Amino acid sequence: MAKYTPMMEQYMKIKAEHKDAFLFYRLGDFYEMFFDDAIKASRELEITLTQRDPGQKEPIPMCGVPYHAADNYIRILIDKGYKVAMCEQVEDPKTAKGVVKREVVQLITPGTVMESNMLREGENNYIASLSHFKDGSYVIVYNDLSTGENRIALLSHGWDTVIHELYNQPIKEIVVSSSLPEDLQRQLRDRLHVTLSYQDEVNFNAEYRNLCENLNDERLMKSFSRLLNYIQFTQKRSLNHLQQAEVIELDHYLSLDMYSKRNLELTETILKKGKHGSLLWVLDKTVTAMGSRMLKKWLERPLLNKQHIEKRLQIVDGFYSGFMERDTLRETLKSVYDLERLAGRIAFGNVNARDLNQLKQSLEKIPELIETLKQFEQEQIKELADRLLYPKHLIDILHSSLVDDPPVSIKEGSIIKDGYNETLDNYRDASRNGKKWIAELEQKEKQETKIKSLKIGYNRVFGYYIEVTKANIHLLPEGRYERKQTLANAERYITPELKEKEQLILEAEEKSVELEYTLFIQIREQIKEHIPQLQHLAEVVSTIDVLQAFATVSETNNYKRPRFAENKLSIKNGRHPVIEQVMKDGSFVPNDISLDDNKNILLITGPNMSGKSTYMRQLALTVIMGQIGCFVPCEDAELMLFDQIFTRIGAADDLVSGQSTFMVEMLEANHAISNATNKSLILLDEIGRGTSTYDGMALAQAIVEYIHNNIQAKTLFSTHYHELTALEETLPNLKNIHVRAEEYEGNVVFLHQIKDGAADESYGIHVAKLADLPEALIERASSILSQLESTDKPAPTTEKIEAGQLSFFVEEKLTAKKEKVSVSHNKVINELKQLNLFEMTPLEAMNELYKLQKDAKK
Ligand code: ADP
Ligand code: MG
């Protein structure tokens, strides 16, 4: 083995324990990285790669960042999913013998960042742990280290449900056992884009006993321990803001599979991946970051329990009608800071006096909040007020101790109020008196020496001095002062008395700065004791904020309070909450919908771009809004409580998993069919599109029949296969509806109105016209179409079509037609082959023959 210097030996030893992290190795004012870390970091951080001579032939690649600017570099690495191990000097270099002792004091990982500049305000930052058990069950634990939240869910229906559950949550990192099968690990990485970390130790750390008192299942305990042990390993300190684990009973919530979460664009849009254009974007009228985070959680887990929903609606109703009071409420809420994250940072130990002042200001708002809430009529709102406990004790501590406008640093004094601590007051008196004495001395010396420009100054090197300009030196009596320093045009002097006072002042100042720091830490520790109370307050304040947001958005956008019925649903003049906002001009066309046990499947036909998909999503979004306790976009709504929503919407490729559109389509359909109940809502939008016409149509029909006969879920099924509208005759619970479009002077006009019955025409060419395809091309397509419609022969293909790639479009239609011809012939022959003539009466044979001939003529 190559021989390295003792320091490099130390580096190698520490690095060996942190192979999967960048090791930020503290050397003086820099964090240095070596070897592969250095090469990779120089690329990722765009910093210069240098070399360090280790005392052998091969120099060591090296790069570094200044310690005071390290935060930014760390953030870049964390954002890219890396981990950073902070390795500090843990003894004083001046007194160290040999190489200064160094240790990793914190491992910063994407899921465990605490620094506010690395977190998004209105968004949680989860680290999760996932554990698998021999009985086939999985346990997921969510933790947000910045807020202390812990939630835990047991999933006993296989791996798929794990992916559906984890999908679309703001999870940055998942801690798993190294024995989790490799292909499952890969799925987590590829489909969820998270950093995977490993922790095999699942024994419970007694320090955290109080966090799991409510867990009575060993599997939950193990998975929770996995996460807590990992947090302990990375943070290397005990964190007393971690909250008791809340068990999520998944069957208490409306479940949305990952396809619905994505397709319905609840919290982010598919294409831009941003909040703008999502349902969250419309509904988020919260005024605090805590409220915004809670709203997102509610959206992802709508309720199932009618009483709980009604309770929320009742409060929203109250906030809705008391708009003056609501305004006051919103104003008050605006001055409440992020209590949840403040609590987290207090526990973590990285708050300054300004943060604590924010805490004080926020807490001082509580009485005002209570006051405002009590003005509303609703009992439920008054109850909310009762849950807000005024933390007088905390406010007293903060009020008596901290000055109003403290500096950022907690190590330079000027943060503690006079009168808070006697010793500190004494130091301050000493320093103030000393300074006063010096000011008086200056006056006295001026008078006695008659040198008006004489002054007493201070600098760090010489301390206090008396300064006399060269022009006035002749006025000084010999030996009055002791000369200390000569400048170009002045002399500086001291006296023993001056130095004595200086000593007193400096000592007092130094001591008072030290004492202020100690006192600040004490105050912080005192506040720490009250973290659970802060977290409780945060929870109530967030709830109030979300519910007032519902009232505000309901009023602004004219939503109505829904009622709930059993197994039927009827909405009058419903609207799509997002599209209506995007259109802004009020031109969105409202539509009715009704579903009940007799008619639980709606088969929707209509031309492209007429509004089929919009209509379907509109229903799902309305259902979700109702079940989170918000009013809904319509004139009147009677909803039912759905247990699950399944969707298959749009033709967007599943880029994430790299599967083909058709495969995804079938997976989504299968997921719906195998999990839906008669209390579920299924949206199937143009299913079967991804394969050849007959193949697709056959599948689509079979799927509808299956749902109709075996599941009886409420289902919206849009299709471009007009043939399917015939199902209305054979499936009693299916009803045809269509989106109306009219032809006006050769153009198609979309009215976006839903009507009973099937649509009669396909308006594809008109849509192409709307899209401004060349006129010659449109004419050509029209003539091909009429030929196709009048004869069964393929249209001549000799005519040259200008734009190369467009010929594909026409050819596709032709092949489809050809395919149709040969398929129908094959069908006749197949059926003929299968006839069992010996078991037929002559009349039956005659009937069959008649049918075959009819088919053959098609
Ligand atoms: P389809 O699924 O039938 O092809 P979409 O639902 O995608 O049609 O709707 C196409 C466009 O028509 C939407 O982007 C929207 O701008 C508009 N649209 C749909 N429904 C309505 C409506 N009810 N009122 C106004 N515009 C609508
Ligand atoms: Mg569509």
mmCIF file of N, CA, C and O in Angstrom, residues 19 29 83 163 191 219 250 305 378 386 476 496 525 562 571 617 646 697 722 766 776 779 805:
data_model
loop_
_atom_site.group_PDB
_atom_site.id
_atom_site.type_symbol
_atom_site.label_atom_id
_atom_site.label_comp_id
_atom_site.label_asym_id
_atom_site.label_seq_id
_atom_site.Cartn_x
_atom_site.Cartn_y
_atom_site.Cartn_z
ATOM 1 N N LYS A 19 -18.532 6.077 2.186
ATOM 2 C CA LYS A 19 -18.262 5.869 0.762
ATOM 3 C C LYS A 19 -19.314 6.524 -0.136
ATOM 4 O O LYS A 19 -19.000 6.967 -1.225
ATOM 5 N N ASP A 29 -9.509 27.165 6.600
ATOM 6 C CA ASP A 29 -10.726 27.862 6.194
ATOM 7 C C ASP A 29 -11.449 27.186 5.037
ATOM 8 O O ASP A 29 -12.355 27.751 4.441
ATOM 9 N N LYS A 83 -25.156 13.011 -1.160
ATOM 10 C CA LYS A 83 -25.036 13.225 0.288
ATOM 11 C C LYS A 83 -23.695 13.897 0.581
ATOM 12 O O LYS A 83 -22.735 13.694 -0.153
ATOM 13 N N ILE A 163 -45.814 1.332 -4.566
ATOM 14 C CA ILE A 163 -45.471 2.348 -5.562
ATOM 15 C C ILE A 163 -46.598 3.377 -5.686
ATOM 16 O O ILE A 163 -46.367 4.574 -5.738
ATOM 17 N N ARG A 191 -38.625 5.049 -10.751
ATOM 18 C CA ARG A 191 -39.985 5.573 -10.872
ATOM 19 C C ARG A 191 -40.226 6.738 -9.936
ATOM 20 O O ARG A 191 -41.076 7.571 -10.176
ATOM 21 N N ARG A 219 -44.109 -4.882 13.152
ATOM 22 C CA ARG A 219 -43.650 -4.433 11.823
ATOM 23 C C ARG A 219 -43.537 -2.909 11.785
ATOM 24 O O ARG A 219 -42.592 -2.346 11.243
ATOM 25 N N LEU A 250 -55.036 3.487 5.877
ATOM 26 C CA LEU A 250 -55.258 3.813 4.476
ATOM 27 C C LEU A 250 -56.721 3.675 4.056
ATOM 28 O O LEU A 250 -57.194 4.394 3.188
ATOM 29 N N ASN A 305 -65.044 9.424 5.557
ATOM 30 C CA ASN A 305 -66.026 9.490 6.625
ATOM 31 C C ASN A 305 -66.916 10.729 6.468
ATOM 32 O O ASN A 305 -66.437 11.859 6.489
ATOM 33 N N GLN A 378 -70.740 29.571 13.843
ATOM 34 C CA GLN A 378 -70.649 28.117 13.891
ATOM 35 C C GLN A 378 -69.969 27.582 15.150
ATOM 36 O O GLN A 378 -68.903 28.053 15.532
ATOM 37 N N ASP A 386 -61.169 27.088 20.745
ATOM 38 C CA ASP A 386 -60.847 26.481 22.035
ATOM 39 C C ASP A 386 -59.595 25.622 21.970
ATOM 40 O O ASP A 386 -58.925 25.393 22.973
ATOM 41 N N LEU A 476 1.734 70.303 24.567
ATOM 42 C CA LEU A 476 1.691 69.266 25.606
ATOM 43 C C LEU A 476 2.826 69.434 26.611
ATOM 44 O O LEU A 476 3.983 69.514 26.209
ATOM 45 N N PRO A 496 -1.374 55.242 32.260
ATOM 46 C CA PRO A 496 -1.649 54.022 33.031
ATOM 47 C C PRO A 496 -3.124 53.949 33.426
ATOM 48 O O PRO A 496 -3.747 52.888 33.364
ATOM 49 N N GLU A 525 -33.066 26.329 25.101
ATOM 50 C CA GLU A 525 -33.354 25.047 25.752
ATOM 51 C C GLU A 525 -34.699 25.099 26.475
ATOM 52 O O GLU A 525 -35.452 24.133 26.460
ATOM 53 N N PRO A 562 -71.644 20.861 -1.359
ATOM 54 C CA PRO A 562 -72.265 19.611 -1.832
ATOM 55 C C PRO A 562 -73.029 18.907 -0.716
ATOM 56 O O PRO A 562 -72.727 19.084 0.455
ATOM 57 N N ILE A 571 -75.044 16.262 -10.554
ATOM 58 C CA ILE A 571 -74.462 17.603 -10.499
ATOM 59 C C ILE A 571 -75.131 18.466 -11.560
ATOM 60 O O ILE A 571 -75.258 18.054 -12.712
ATOM 61 N N ARG A 617 -62.641 14.406 -16.310
ATOM 62 C CA ARG A 617 -61.783 14.891 -15.221
ATOM 63 C C ARG A 617 -62.546 15.799 -14.273
ATOM 64 O O ARG A 617 -62.301 15.824 -13.076
ATOM 65 N N PHE A 646 -60.051 5.614 -10.137
ATOM 66 C CA PHE A 646 -59.080 5.075 -11.097
ATOM 67 C C PHE A 646 -59.208 5.850 -12.391
ATOM 68 O O PHE A 646 -60.319 6.156 -12.812
ATOM 69 N N MET A 697 -60.797 -2.072 -30.213
ATOM 70 C CA MET A 697 -62.232 -2.002 -30.004
ATOM 71 C C MET A 697 -62.703 -3.218 -29.204
ATOM 72 O O MET A 697 -63.530 -3.111 -28.300
ATOM 73 N N HIS A 722 -67.365 4.325 -32.568
ATOM 74 C CA HIS A 722 -68.808 4.536 -32.560
ATOM 75 C C HIS A 722 -69.576 3.238 -32.419
ATOM 76 O O HIS A 722 -70.689 3.200 -31.912
ATOM 77 N N HIS A 766 -62.544 18.012 -40.050
ATOM 78 C CA HIS A 766 -62.837 19.399 -39.663
ATOM 79 C C HIS A 766 -61.838 19.909 -38.657
ATOM 80 O O HIS A 766 -61.436 21.062 -38.678
ATOM 81 N N ALA A 776 -55.354 22.249 -49.783
ATOM 82 C CA ALA A 776 -55.318 21.164 -50.769
ATOM 83 C C ALA A 776 -55.380 19.817 -50.071
ATOM 84 O O ALA A 776 -56.056 18.878 -50.492
ATOM 85 N N GLU A 779 -58.905 19.110 -48.801
ATOM 86 C CA GLU A 779 -59.791 18.687 -49.894
ATOM 87 C C GLU A 779 -59.531 17.245 -50.281
ATOM 88 O O GLU A 779 -60.438 16.452 -50.478
ATOM 89 N N GLN A 805 -44.606 14.081 -44.525
ATOM 90 C CA GLN A 805 -44.998 13.316 -43.340
ATOM 91 C C GLN A 805 -46.505 13.171 -43.218
ATOM 92 O O GLN A 805 -46.990 12.346 -42.474
#
